[in-house]
Short mmCIF file of C-alpha atoms in Angstrom, two decimals:
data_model
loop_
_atom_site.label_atom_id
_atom_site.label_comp_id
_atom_site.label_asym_id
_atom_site.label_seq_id
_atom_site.Cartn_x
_atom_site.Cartn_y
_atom_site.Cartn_z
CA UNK A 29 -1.08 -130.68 11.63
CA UNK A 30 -3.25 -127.54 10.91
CA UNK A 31 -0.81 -125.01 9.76
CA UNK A 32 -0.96 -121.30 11.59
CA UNK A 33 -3.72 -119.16 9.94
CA UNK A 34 -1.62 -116.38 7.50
CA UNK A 35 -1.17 -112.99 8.86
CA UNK A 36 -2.74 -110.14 7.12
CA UNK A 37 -0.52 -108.38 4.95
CA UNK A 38 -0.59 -104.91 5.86
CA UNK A 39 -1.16 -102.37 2.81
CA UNK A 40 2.12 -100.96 1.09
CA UNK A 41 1.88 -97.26 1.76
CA UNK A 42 4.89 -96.31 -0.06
CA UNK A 43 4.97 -93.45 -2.27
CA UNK A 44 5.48 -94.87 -6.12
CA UNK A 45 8.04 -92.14 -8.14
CA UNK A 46 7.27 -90.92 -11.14
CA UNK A 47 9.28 -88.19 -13.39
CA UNK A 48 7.94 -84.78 -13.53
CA UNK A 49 8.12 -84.75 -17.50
CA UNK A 50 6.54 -88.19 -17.57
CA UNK A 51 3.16 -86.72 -15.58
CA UNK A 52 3.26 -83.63 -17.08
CA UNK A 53 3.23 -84.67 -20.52
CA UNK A 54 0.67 -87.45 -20.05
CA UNK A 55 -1.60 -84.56 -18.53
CA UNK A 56 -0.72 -82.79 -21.32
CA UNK A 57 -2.26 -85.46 -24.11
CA UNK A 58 -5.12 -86.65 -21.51
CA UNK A 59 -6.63 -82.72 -21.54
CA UNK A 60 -5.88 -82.24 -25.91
CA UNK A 61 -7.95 -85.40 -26.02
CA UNK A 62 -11.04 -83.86 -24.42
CA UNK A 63 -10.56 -81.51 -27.16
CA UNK A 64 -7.95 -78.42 -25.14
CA UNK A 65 -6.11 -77.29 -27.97
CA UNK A 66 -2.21 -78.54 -27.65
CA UNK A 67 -0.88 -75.29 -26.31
CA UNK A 68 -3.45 -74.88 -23.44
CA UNK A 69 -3.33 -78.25 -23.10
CA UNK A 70 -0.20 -78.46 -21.97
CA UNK A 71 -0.52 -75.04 -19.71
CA UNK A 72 -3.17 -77.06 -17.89
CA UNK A 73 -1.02 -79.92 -16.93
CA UNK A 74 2.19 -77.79 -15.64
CA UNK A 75 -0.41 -76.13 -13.15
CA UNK A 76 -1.86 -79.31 -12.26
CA UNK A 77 1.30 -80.86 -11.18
CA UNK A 78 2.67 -77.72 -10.09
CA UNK A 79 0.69 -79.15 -6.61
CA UNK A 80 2.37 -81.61 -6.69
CA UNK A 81 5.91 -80.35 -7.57
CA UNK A 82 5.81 -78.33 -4.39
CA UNK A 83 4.08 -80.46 -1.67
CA UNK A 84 0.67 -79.45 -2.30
CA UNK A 85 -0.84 -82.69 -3.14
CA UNK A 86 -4.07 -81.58 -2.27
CA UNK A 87 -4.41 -79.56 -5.27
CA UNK A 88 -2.45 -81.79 -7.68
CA UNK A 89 -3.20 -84.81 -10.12
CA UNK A 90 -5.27 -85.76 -6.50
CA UNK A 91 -8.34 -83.59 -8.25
CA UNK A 92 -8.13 -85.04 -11.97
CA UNK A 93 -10.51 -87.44 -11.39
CA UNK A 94 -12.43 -86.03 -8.75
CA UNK A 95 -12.71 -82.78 -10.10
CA UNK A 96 -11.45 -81.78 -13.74
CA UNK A 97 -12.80 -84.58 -15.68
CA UNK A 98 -15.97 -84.46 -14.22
CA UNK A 99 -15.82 -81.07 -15.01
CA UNK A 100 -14.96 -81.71 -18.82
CA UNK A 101 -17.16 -84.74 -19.00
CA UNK A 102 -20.25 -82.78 -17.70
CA UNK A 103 -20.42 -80.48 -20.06
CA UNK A 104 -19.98 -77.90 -17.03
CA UNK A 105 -16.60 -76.62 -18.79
CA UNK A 106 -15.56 -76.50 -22.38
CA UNK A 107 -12.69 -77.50 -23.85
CA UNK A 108 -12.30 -75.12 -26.65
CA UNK A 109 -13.83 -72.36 -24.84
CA UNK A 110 -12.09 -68.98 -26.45
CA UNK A 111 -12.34 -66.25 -23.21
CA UNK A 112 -13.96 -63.25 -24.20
CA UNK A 113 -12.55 -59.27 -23.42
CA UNK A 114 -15.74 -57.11 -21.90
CA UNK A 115 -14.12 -54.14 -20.97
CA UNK A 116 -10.57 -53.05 -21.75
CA UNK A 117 -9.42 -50.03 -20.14
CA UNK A 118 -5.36 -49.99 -20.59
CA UNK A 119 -4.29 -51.00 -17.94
CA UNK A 120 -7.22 -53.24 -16.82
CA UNK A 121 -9.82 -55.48 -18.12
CA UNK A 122 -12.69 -57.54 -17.53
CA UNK A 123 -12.64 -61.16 -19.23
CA UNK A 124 -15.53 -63.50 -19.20
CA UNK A 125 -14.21 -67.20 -19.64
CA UNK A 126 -17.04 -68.81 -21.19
CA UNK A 127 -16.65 -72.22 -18.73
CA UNK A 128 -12.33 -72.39 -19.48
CA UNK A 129 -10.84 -74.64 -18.13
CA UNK A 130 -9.68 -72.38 -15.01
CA UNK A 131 -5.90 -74.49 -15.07
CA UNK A 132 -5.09 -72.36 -18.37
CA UNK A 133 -7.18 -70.01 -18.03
CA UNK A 134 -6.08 -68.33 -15.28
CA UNK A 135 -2.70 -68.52 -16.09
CA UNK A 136 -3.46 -66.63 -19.84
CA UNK A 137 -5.30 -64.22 -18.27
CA UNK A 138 -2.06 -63.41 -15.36
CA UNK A 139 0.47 -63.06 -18.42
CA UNK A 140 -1.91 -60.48 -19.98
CA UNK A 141 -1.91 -58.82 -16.14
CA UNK A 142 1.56 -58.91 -16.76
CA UNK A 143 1.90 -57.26 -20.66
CA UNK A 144 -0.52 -54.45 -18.83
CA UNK A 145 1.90 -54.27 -16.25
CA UNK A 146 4.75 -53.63 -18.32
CA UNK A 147 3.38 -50.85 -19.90
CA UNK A 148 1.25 -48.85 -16.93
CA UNK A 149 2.74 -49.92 -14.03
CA UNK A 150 -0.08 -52.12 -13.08
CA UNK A 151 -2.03 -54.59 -14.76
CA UNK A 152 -5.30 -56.12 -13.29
CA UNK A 153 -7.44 -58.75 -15.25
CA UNK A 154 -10.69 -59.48 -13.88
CA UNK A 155 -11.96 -63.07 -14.60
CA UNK A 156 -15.91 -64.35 -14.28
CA UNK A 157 -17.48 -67.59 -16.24
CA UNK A 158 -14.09 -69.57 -14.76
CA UNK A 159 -13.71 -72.99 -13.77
CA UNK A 160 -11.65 -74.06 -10.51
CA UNK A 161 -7.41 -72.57 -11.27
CA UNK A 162 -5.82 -75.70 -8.90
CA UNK A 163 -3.01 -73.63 -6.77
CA UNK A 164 -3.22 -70.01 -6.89
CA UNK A 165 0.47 -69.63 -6.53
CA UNK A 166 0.88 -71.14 -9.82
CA UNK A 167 -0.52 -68.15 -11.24
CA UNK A 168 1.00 -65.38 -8.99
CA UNK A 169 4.19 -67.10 -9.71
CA UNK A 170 4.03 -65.71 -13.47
CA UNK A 171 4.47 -62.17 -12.50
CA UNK A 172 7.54 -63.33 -10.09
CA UNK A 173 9.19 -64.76 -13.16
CA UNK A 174 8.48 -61.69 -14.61
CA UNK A 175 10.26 -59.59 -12.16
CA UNK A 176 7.06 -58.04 -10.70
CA UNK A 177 5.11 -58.99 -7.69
CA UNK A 178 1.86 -61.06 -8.37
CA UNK A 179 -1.43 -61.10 -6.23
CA UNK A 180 -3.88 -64.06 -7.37
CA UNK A 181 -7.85 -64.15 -5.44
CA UNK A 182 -10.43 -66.32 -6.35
CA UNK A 183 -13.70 -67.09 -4.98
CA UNK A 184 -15.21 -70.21 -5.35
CA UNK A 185 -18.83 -68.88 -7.79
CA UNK A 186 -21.82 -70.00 -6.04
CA UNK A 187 -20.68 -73.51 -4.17
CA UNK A 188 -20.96 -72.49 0.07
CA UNK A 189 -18.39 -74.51 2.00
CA UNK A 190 -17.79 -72.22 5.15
CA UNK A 191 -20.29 -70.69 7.56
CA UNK A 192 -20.18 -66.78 9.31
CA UNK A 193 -18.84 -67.02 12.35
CA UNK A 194 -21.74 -67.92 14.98
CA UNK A 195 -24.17 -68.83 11.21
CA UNK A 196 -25.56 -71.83 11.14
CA UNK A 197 -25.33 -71.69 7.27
CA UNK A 198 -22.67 -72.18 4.52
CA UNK A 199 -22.19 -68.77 2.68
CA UNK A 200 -18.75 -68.26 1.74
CA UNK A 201 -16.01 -70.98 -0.37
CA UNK A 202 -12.93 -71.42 1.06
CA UNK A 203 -11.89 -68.67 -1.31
CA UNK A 204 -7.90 -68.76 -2.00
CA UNK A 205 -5.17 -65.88 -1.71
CA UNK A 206 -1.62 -66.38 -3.60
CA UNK A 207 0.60 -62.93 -3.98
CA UNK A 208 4.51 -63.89 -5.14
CA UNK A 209 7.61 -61.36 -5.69
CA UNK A 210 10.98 -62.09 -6.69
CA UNK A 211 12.98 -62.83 -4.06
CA UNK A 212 16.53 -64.96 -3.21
CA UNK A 213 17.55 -66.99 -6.12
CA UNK A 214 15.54 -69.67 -7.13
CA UNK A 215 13.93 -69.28 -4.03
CA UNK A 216 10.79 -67.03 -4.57
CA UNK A 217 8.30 -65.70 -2.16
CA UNK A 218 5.14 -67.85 -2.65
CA UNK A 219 2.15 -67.22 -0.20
CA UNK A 220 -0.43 -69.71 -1.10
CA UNK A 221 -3.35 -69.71 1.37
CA UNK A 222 -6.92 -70.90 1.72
CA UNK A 223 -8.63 -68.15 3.72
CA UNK A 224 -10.10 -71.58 6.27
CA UNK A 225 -7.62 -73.22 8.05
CA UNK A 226 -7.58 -76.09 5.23
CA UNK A 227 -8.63 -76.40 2.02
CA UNK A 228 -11.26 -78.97 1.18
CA UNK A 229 -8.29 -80.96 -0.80
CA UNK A 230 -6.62 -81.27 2.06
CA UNK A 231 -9.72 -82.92 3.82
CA UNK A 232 -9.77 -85.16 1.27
CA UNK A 233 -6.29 -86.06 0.81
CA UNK A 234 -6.77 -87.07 4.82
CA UNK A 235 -9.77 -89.15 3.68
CA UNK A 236 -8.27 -91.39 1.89
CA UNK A 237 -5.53 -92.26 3.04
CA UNK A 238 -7.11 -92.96 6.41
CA UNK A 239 -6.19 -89.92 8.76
CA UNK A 240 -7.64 -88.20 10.86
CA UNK A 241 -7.45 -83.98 10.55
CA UNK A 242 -5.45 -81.74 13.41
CA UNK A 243 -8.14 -80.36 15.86
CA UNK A 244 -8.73 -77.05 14.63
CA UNK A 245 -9.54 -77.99 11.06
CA UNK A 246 -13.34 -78.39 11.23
CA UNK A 247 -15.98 -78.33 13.73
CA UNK A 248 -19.57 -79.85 14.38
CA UNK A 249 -22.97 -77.68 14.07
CA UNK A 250 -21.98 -76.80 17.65
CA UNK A 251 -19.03 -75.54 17.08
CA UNK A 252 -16.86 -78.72 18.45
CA UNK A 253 -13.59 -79.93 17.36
CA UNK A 254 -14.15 -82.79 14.69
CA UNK A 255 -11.08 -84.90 13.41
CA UNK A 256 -12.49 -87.42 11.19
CA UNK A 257 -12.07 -86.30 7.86
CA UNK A 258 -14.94 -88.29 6.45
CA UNK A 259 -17.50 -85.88 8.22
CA UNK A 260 -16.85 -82.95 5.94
CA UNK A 261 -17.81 -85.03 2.96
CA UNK A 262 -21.20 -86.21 5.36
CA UNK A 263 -22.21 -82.64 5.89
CA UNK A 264 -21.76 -83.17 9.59
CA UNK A 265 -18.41 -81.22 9.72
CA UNK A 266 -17.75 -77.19 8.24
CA UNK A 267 -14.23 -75.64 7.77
CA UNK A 268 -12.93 -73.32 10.28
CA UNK A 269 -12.01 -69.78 9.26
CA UNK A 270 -8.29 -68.93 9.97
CA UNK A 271 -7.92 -67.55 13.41
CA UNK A 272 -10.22 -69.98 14.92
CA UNK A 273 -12.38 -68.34 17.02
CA UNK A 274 -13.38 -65.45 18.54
CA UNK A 275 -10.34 -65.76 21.36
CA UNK A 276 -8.15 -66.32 18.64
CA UNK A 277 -9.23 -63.94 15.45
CA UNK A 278 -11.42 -65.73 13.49
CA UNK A 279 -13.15 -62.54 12.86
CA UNK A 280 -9.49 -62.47 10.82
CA UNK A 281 -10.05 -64.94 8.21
CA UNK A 282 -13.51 -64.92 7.85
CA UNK A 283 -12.93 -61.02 6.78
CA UNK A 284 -10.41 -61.92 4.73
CA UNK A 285 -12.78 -64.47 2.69
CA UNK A 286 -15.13 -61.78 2.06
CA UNK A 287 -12.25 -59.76 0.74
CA UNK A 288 -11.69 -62.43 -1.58
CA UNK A 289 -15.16 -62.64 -2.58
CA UNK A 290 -15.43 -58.78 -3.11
CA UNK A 291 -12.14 -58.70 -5.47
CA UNK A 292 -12.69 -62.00 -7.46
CA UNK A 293 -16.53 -62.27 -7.74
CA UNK A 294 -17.96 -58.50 -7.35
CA UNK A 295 -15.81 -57.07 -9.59
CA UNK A 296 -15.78 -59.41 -12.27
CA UNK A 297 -19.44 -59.74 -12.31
CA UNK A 298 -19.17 -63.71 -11.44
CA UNK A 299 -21.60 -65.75 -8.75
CA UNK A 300 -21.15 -64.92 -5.32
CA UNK A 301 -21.56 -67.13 -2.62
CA UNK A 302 -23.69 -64.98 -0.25
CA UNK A 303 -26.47 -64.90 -2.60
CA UNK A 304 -29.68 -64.57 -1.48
CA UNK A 305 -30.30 -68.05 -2.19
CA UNK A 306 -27.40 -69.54 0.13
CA UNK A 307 -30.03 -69.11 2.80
CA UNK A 308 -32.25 -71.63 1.60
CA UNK A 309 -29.75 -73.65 2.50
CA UNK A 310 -29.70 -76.41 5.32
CA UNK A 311 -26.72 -75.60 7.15
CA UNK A 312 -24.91 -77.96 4.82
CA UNK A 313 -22.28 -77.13 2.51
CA UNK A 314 -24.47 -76.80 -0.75
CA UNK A 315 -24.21 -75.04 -3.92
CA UNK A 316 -21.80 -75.36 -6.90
CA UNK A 317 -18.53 -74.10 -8.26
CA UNK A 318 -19.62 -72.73 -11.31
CA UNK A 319 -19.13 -69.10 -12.56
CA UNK A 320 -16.28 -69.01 -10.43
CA UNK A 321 -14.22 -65.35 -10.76
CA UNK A 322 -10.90 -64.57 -10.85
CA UNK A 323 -8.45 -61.44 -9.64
CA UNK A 324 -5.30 -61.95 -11.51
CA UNK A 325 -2.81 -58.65 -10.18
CA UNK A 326 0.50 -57.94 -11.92
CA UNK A 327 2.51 -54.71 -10.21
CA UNK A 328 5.54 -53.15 -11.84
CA UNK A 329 7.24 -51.25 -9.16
CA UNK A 330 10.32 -50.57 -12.30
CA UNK A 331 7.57 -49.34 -14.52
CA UNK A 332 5.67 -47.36 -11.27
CA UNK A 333 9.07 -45.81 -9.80
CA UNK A 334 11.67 -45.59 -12.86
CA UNK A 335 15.10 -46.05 -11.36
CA UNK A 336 13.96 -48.73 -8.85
CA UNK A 337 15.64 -52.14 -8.69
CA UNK A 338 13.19 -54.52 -7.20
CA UNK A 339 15.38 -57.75 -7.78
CA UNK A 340 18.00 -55.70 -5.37
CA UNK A 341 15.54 -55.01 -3.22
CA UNK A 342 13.57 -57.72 -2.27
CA UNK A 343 16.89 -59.60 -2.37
CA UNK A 344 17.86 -57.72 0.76
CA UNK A 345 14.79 -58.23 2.70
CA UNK A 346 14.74 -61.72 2.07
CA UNK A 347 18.42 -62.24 2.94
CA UNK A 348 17.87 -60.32 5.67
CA UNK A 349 14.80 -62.57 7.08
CA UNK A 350 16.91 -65.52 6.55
CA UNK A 351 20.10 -64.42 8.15
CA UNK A 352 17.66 -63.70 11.47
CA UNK A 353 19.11 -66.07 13.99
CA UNK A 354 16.26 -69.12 14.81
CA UNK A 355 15.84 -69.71 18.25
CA UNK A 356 18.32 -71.91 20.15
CA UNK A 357 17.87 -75.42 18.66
CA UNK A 358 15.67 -74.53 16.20
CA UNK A 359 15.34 -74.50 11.93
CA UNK A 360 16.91 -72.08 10.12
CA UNK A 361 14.20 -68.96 9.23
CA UNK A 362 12.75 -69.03 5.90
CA UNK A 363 10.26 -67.45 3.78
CA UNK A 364 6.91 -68.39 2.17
CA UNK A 365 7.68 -70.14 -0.86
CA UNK A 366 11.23 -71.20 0.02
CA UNK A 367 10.53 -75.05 0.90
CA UNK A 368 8.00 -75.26 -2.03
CA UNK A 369 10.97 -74.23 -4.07
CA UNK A 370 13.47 -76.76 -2.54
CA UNK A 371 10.91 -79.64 -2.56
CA UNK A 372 9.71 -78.70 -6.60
CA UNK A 373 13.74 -78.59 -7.17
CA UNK A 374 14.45 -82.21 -5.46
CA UNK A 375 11.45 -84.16 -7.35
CA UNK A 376 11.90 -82.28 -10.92
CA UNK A 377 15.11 -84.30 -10.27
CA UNK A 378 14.01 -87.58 -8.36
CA UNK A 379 10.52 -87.60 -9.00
CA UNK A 380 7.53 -87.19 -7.70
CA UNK A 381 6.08 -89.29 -4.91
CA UNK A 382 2.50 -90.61 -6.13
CA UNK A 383 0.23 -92.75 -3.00
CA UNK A 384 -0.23 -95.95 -4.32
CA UNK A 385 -4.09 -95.53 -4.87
CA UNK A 386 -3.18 -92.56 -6.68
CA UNK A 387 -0.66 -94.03 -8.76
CA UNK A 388 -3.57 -96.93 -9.21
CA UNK A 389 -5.74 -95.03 -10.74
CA UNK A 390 -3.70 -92.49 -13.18
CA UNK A 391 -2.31 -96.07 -14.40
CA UNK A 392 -5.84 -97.37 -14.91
CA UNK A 393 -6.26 -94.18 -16.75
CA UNK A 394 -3.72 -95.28 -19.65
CA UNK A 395 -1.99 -92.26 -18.63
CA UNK A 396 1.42 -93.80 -16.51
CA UNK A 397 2.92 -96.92 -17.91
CA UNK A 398 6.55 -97.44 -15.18
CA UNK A 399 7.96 -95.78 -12.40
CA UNK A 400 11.04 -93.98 -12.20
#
C-alpha cells in the first residue's frame, strides 16, 4: 500500500526572543572589530537596536547586513573616522564627519547640541560627510533625557528615492524628521517620521517576509496604487509623499521633505538630492547615500526663560492629552512616543522578538549563540 504523499510543512513564522543586553553587546564587539573604537562602538549598537526596542524593526539589526556592513566593508565609511569642527560659533557649529559611522555619529554630535544648549539656550550642530543615523528619534531622544526638547532632520546626501509631485523623476530621499521633549514619566514624546508615507525599511521589512504594502504606500509611473513590495526594489514602484495626493495634501509632505533637505543638507554644506544631476536620471530611484547631512537641535527653554519649569509643563499638556476622553469604544488617547516607550519597556524585560530569517542570519554571523 502506497502511503499518502507528506504534507508540506508550512514555515515557522514565530518570532525567536533574544535579550536586549545579549544583541546589544554582540553589536557592540561586531562594530570594534571593523575597527570603531570600544566607546563608539558600543554607541552604535544601542541606536541600532533602539529600532528594534521600540517596534521599529525597519530600522533595526534588519539593516546590519543590508546596509552598515556594506557600508564598513566598502570602504564608503570609516571606522576610525575622527569628525572634524569647521565653524564654531558658541552656540552653533558646523561638523564635517569624514564618512562616521552616522549610528555614533549623530548621536556625539546631539550631546554637543546639548552642552551648547546648556549654556546659550540653544544649541544647533550641523552635520555633512555622514553616513545613514538608523532612527532619528534615537538622537532627539538625547536632549529629552536632558530635560530639553530635541529636533533631529536628515536628508538622505545624493541617493533620489521620491519623485515631485506630478515629476516623473526621483529628486528627493525619504528624508526623516524626529523632535522629542520630556513629557509623562517614562513616557516621552517621540515623533519619528519619514516625510513619505513609509520608509524604504519598511518596504523591505514587507519584502521579506512576504507581504504585501497598504494601498497608499507606493504607486506606479502613473501614479496607481501598487502593493507588492518587491516593485520598489524593481524600480517599477516610488514612495508616496505624506498626504497622498493633491485631494489629500501631498503638496504637505513633499514640502516638508524639502524642508528637511534645506536644514540637513544646505546648511551643512552636504549633497543634496535635487542636484542638477538627479535629472539625468531615468525616473528610477538612482543615486547614493553618501555625504549624507545632519541637523541635530537641542533647545533649553530653562536656559532661554530663567524661572521656567519645562518638566512641569509639558507634564500638564501631556496629562492633559491623555485624560481627553477616546471616543465611545475606543483606545485610550496617547501621545507620540508613548507605545514606543511601553513596547522598549516590555522587551528590555522579555526580549526582543527577532523573524526567524533574521535571527538566521545574525546567528550565521557568530554574533547570537541561544535564545532567551
Amino acid at each position: 500500500m502506497t502511503a499518502p504523499p507528506a504534507r508540506p510543512v508550512a514555515p515557522d513564522h514565530t518570532p525567536v526572543l533574544v535579550g536586549h543586553e545579549e544583541l546589544r553587546d554582540a553589536l557592540t564587539g561586531l562594530f570594534a572589530g571593523h575597527g570603531i573604537p570600544a566607546a563608539r562602538a558600543r554607541l552604535a549598537a544601542e541606536a541600532l537596536c533602539h529600532g528594534d526596542l521600540t517596534g521599529q524593526d525597519s530600522h533595526g539589526v534588519f539593516n546590519l547586513t543590508r546596509l552598515y556592513l556594506p557600508l564598513l566593508e566598502s570602504g564608503r565609511c570609516d571606522p576610525r573616522a575622527e569628525p572634524g569642527t569647521l565653524t564654531d560659533l558658541g552656540a552653533c557649529a558646523v561638523v564635517d564627519a569624514r564618512r562616521a559611522l552616522g549610528l555614533w555619529a549623530a548621536a556625539e554630535a546631539m550631546d554637543d547640541a546639548v552642552a551648547r544648549a546648556a549654556r546659550h539656550g540653544i544649541g544647533l550642530v550641523s552635520v555633512r560627510g555622514a553616513t545613514h543615523f538608523g532612527c532619528a528619534g534615537f538622537h532627539a531622544l538625547r536632549a529629552a533625557r536632558a530635560g530639553m526638547i530635541g529636533v533631529v532632520a536628515s536628508n538622505c546626501g545624493g541617493q533620489r528615492i521620491a519623485r515631485p509631485p506630478g515629476g516623473a523623476v526621483a529628486m528627493l530621499g525619504t528624508n526623516p524628521l524626529s523632535v522629542a521633549a520630556p513629557a509623562l514619566d517614562a513616557h516621552p514624546f517621540l515623533l519619528d517620521m519619514s516625510t513619505t508615507v513609509a520608509p524604504t525599511g519598511r518596504v523591505r521589512v514587507a519584502a521579506r517576509r512576504g507581504l504585501p504594502v497598504p494601498a497608499g504606500w507606493l504607486e506606479d509611473a502613473a501614479g496607481a496604487p501598487v502593493t507588492d513590495p518587491h516593485a520598489f526594489d524593481r524600480g517599477e514602484a516610488f514612495l508616496r509623499w505624506l498626504g497622498g495626493t493633491a485631494e489629500t495634501g501631498v503638496h504637505k509632505g513633499y514640502g516638508l521633505g524639502i524642508a528637511v533637505e534645506l536644514l540637513a543638507a544646505v546648511v551643512s554644506g552636504a549633497a543634496v538630492g535635487p542636484a542638477p544631476d538627479a535629472l539625468d536620471g531615468d525616473g528610477r530611484p538612482h543615486g547614493s547615500d553618501d555625504d549624507i547631512g545632519f541637523l541635530l537641535l537641542a533647545i533649553a527653554p530653562e536656559v532661554l526663560r530663567p524661572g521656567a519649569d519645562l518638566a512641569a509643563t509639558t507634564r500638564s499638556l501631556f496629562g492633559t492629552l491623555v485624560a481627553c476622553p477616546p471616543v465611545p469604544g475606543g483606545e485610550p488617547v496617547r501621545y507620540p512616543g508613548w507605545w514606543e516607550a511601553e513596547r522598549a519597556a516590555e522587551r528590555r524585560l522579555h526580549g526582543i522578538p527577532l523573524p526567524p530569517h533574521l535571527h538566521a542570519e545574525l546567528t550565521a554571523l557568530g554574533l547570537l549563540g541561544g535564545t532567551r
